[in-house]
Phi, psi and omega in degrees: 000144198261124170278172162291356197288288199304359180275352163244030161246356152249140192354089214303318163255163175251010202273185161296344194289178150354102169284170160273130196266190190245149190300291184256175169254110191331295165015266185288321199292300158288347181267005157284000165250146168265147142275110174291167232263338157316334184100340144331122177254131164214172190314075175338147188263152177303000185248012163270131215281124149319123178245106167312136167229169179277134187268116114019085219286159191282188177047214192275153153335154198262152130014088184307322185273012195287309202313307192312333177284093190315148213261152177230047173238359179357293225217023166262184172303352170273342199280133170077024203091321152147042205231098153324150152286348149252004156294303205291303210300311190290345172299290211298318162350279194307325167312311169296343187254358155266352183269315200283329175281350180296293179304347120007283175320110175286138192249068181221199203294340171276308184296351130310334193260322167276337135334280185316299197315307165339289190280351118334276178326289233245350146291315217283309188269023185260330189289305161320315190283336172321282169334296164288320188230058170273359146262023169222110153326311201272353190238002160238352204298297207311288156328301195291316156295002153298328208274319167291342157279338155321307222265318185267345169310334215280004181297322177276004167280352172268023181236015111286028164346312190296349184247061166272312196288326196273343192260320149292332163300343194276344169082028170314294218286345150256026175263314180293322162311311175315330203291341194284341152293003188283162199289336163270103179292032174275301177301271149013272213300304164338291131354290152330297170281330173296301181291349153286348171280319187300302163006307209271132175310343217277337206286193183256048171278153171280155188305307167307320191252010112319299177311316183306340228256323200269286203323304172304346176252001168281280135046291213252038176029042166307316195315271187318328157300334178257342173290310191315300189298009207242349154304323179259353154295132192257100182281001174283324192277115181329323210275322189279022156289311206271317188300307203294340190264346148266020159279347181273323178294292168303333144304346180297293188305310188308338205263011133359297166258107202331303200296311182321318178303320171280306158329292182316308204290311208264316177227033168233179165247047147322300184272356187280314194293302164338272225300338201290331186258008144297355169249004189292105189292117173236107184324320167216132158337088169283174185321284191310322181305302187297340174250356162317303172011274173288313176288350190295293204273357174284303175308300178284344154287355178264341175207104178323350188275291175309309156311302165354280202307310168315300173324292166317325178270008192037057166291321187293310185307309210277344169294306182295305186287009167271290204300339166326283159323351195264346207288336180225021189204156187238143168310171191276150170304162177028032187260178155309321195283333151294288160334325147334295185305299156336284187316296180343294177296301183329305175335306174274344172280338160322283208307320181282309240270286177317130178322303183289352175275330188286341192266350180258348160333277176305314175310304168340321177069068174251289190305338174265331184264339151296356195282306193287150041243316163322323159330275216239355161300150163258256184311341149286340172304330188259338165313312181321313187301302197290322155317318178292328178313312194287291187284355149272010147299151145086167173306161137087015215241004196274326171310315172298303159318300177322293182285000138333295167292338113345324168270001176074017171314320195302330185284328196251030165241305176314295205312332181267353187283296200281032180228137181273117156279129182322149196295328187328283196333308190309267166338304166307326181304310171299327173302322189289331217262331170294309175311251172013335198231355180265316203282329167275144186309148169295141146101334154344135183292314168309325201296290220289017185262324181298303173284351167267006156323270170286354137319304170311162176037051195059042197060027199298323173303302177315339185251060152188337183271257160063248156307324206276338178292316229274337201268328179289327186304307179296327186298318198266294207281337152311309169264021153280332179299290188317324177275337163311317188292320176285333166304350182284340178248024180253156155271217213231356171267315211277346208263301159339306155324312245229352188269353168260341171281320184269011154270312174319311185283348174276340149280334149290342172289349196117036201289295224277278183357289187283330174305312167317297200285333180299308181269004149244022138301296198307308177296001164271319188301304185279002185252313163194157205267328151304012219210291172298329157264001186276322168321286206301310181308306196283331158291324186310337173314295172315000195049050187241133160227216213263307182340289177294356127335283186303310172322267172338307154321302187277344156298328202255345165314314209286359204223020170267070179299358212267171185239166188134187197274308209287321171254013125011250170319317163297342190259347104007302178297297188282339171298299162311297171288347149300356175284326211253341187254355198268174193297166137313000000 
């Protein structure tokens, strides 16, 4: 258990996410004062070398003949600080019995109650003194530092989650939201950070005393209270710096949660305010750029309504002229500006997944700038990829595929294909070349540029499409074995319990992969006959035929639940190309 002493000898949050880093180094700060022999501390110029010296005792000088004299006092009452050996036993007493009442201290619902009575009372007269001497400073300062060491006492309720429900009945929680309004922004930027700690997902609250504690600052209209304040931060002044990168920690914590997240996105100007400081021109990425970034790309991956809502605001036009410069040059390694840049991409792979996000894509001229950094990128090529993997899925994706295939994408897709590659690259690829074969028309000048792709050159693609099922196929059937096994000690409620999980490991062994390779084998199968029998040739090494095709299509017909136009269509598709599979 933590005292109050102690909540200012450490660091303010304990969780893992993201610190704030510090402007300066304490360090370098202290070796920069001298003391002068006036007793004046003042600054060092920064080009004088730190000199070790030996330390010295202070005041005149001893005697010459002092030191020689041995002391006869060795083993008397001066010997050891001047501390008897039973002095000392009754100190350490006295230690124990003040350590033992610290431990002591009940963290429960009276103790809480006196906390608030506290953090009330030092609102109450921060407000009076306000009020009363609101043209003399010096005669309210005094409160306010009161209130603010109040504010920061408020640290130890995150190491107590259980007492969040008795700290909004006491109506805390909305005097602390009041606070973001107060006149000082010192008081404010405090605030701010005591409620990213309670917040911070990292601590050990349960999901109900974690929900009461956000829902009551949803409540006391915090959102718009941390947009005013993030208006009003002079991000050239540190301390309003430190505020803005925690209101984004709590925008961090809030987007947790779907819904809260579609709240922040839908009925604030959240993403206006982002997007707005991610185009904000900076000599190097600073922290805060970088972590707009990141709640940016935190928000749109939590709810398809917020892309909507992005698309709108042309987020996708301003993702792309950020991303312009990266088509031939990488950000510095381990810099801010590299995790920007991450963030950025993630950003726009959110965004295209929406329709109205694939049509400002496209306007945008997004598919000719992934087509070059596929090209002519290092660290952008494979984010380039996987945008594209994301913007040719899905409805509405057919415009896309085209123009792909119009920039002469195919050679520069085949090509990175027929390269051995990390499974990631692969796997996007396969994605891409399955969109294509679901989305372009029969008979398409693009359909038929896609199948002679693989056509060429003796089927070549094919002695590489192939292998790569077999490697994935033993990977997925390895842990079926593991899971046959465990099923054997299970009864039929526990197999149940277990069936999102040992579906999940069968998707990290590659299940979606190999599921990819299968439907665009079929769709080779079903298309041209040269293709089908050359397939046929090649499972056959495995003592494999096209039935284990036809397998794979129907787990994924049968476990294709979900409802809507689109999966329809897909179990539509895969009923048809299983027609296609059966043997001669």
């Amino acid at each position: 258990m933590s005292s109050i002493d102690e909540l200012f000898k450490k660091p303010y949050s304990s969780s893992s996410k993201r610190k704030l880093e510090p402007a300066h180094d304490p360090n370098k700060s202290y070796k920069s004062l001298k003391v002068h022999s006036n007793g004046d501390a003042k600054g060092g110029s920064s080009d004088v070398e730190d000199v070790e010296e030996e330390d010295e005792p202070a005041g005149p000088k001893l005697p010459p003949d002092f030191e020689d004299v041995p002391s006869d006092d060795e083993d008397g009452r001066f010997f050891g600080g001047g501390v008897t050996k039973g002095t000392a036993e009754i100190l350490d007493y006295v230690d124990e019995k003040d350590l033992g009442n610290l431990a002591q201290e009940n963290y429960d619902a009276a103790w809480a109650r006196k906390l608030a009575l506290s953090f009330e009372k030092r609102i109450t007269k921060n407000s009076e003194l306000r009020a009363k001497f609101e043209g003399d400073p010096k005669n309210f300062m005094g409160s306010e530092a009161d209130l603010d060491a109040e504010i920061k006492a408020l640290s130890i309720l995150s190491e107590h989650p259980n007492l969040y429900e008795e700290f909004v009945k006491l109506g805390c929680t909305d005097s602390l939201v009041s606070l973001l309004s107060h006149e000082n922004t010192d008081i404010a930027i405090d605030t701010v950070e005591i409620i990213s700690e309670l917040t911070d997902e990292d601590l050990s609250a349960d999901q109900p005393q974690w929900d009461v504690l956000v829902n009551a600052m949803l409540d006391a209209d915090i959102m718009n209270l941390l947009l005013q304040n993030l208006s009003r931060f002079d991000e050239e002044n540190e301390s309003d710096r430190s505020g803005v990168y925690h209101v984004l920690s709590v925008l961090e914590n809030f987007a947790s949660k779907r819904l809260i997240a579609e709240k922040i996105s839908l009925e604030t100007t959240t993403l206006s305010w982002l997007l707005g400081r991610i185009q904000v021109v900076e000599s190097s990425v600073s922290q805060n750029k970088q972590y707009a970034a990141e709640v940016l790309a935190i928000l749109l991956q939590s709810s398809p309504a917020n892309g909507r809502k992005f698309s709108e605001l042309d987020g996708v036009d301003v993702l792309l002229q950020i991303l312009s410069p990266y088509r031939k040059r990488d950000p510095i390694k381990g810099t801010e500006e590299e995790e920007f840049v991450e963030n950025v991409f993630d950003c726009l792979t959110c965004a295209v997944d929406d329709s109205h996000g694939k049509e400002k894509f496209l306007s945008g001229e997004g598919v000719e700038l992934c087509l070059i950094m596929l090209r002519e990128g290092k660290m952008s090529k494979f984010r380039a990829l996987r945008v594209l993997d994301h913007a040719s899925g899905g409805q509405s994706s057919l415009e896309i595929c085209e123009r792909v295939i119009d920039n002469a994408g195919l050679k520069t897709l085949f090509g990175l294909f027929m390269k051995k590659k990390e499974n990631q690259v692969t796997e996007h690829l396969l994605g891409i070349f399955s969109s294509f074969l679901r989305r372009l028309p029969a008979d398409s000048a693009g359909r038929i540029r896609m199948l002679a792709k693989f056509v060429e050159k003796d089927y070549e693609k094919l002695e590489r499409l192939v292998p790569l099922r077999w490697d994935y196929s033993s990977k997925v059937k390895a842990v079926d074995d593991e899971i046959a096994e465990e099923r054997k000690s299970l009864n039929a409620t526990d197999q149940e319990d277990m069936k999102d999980e040992w579906f999940s490991r069968r998707l990290d062994a590659g299940l979606f992969a190999l599921q990819t390779i299968d439907i665009i084998l079929a769709w080779l199968v079903a298309e041209d006959g040269g293709a089908r029998h050359k397939i046929k040739q090649l499972l056959k090494r495995r003592d494999e035929n096209l039935d284990n095709l036809k397998a794979t299509l129907k787990e994924l017909h049968e476990t294709t639940n979900e409802d809507g136009e689109e999966a329809n269509q897909t179990k539509e598709v895969l009923s048809t190309l299983m027609e296609f599979l059966s043997e001669d």
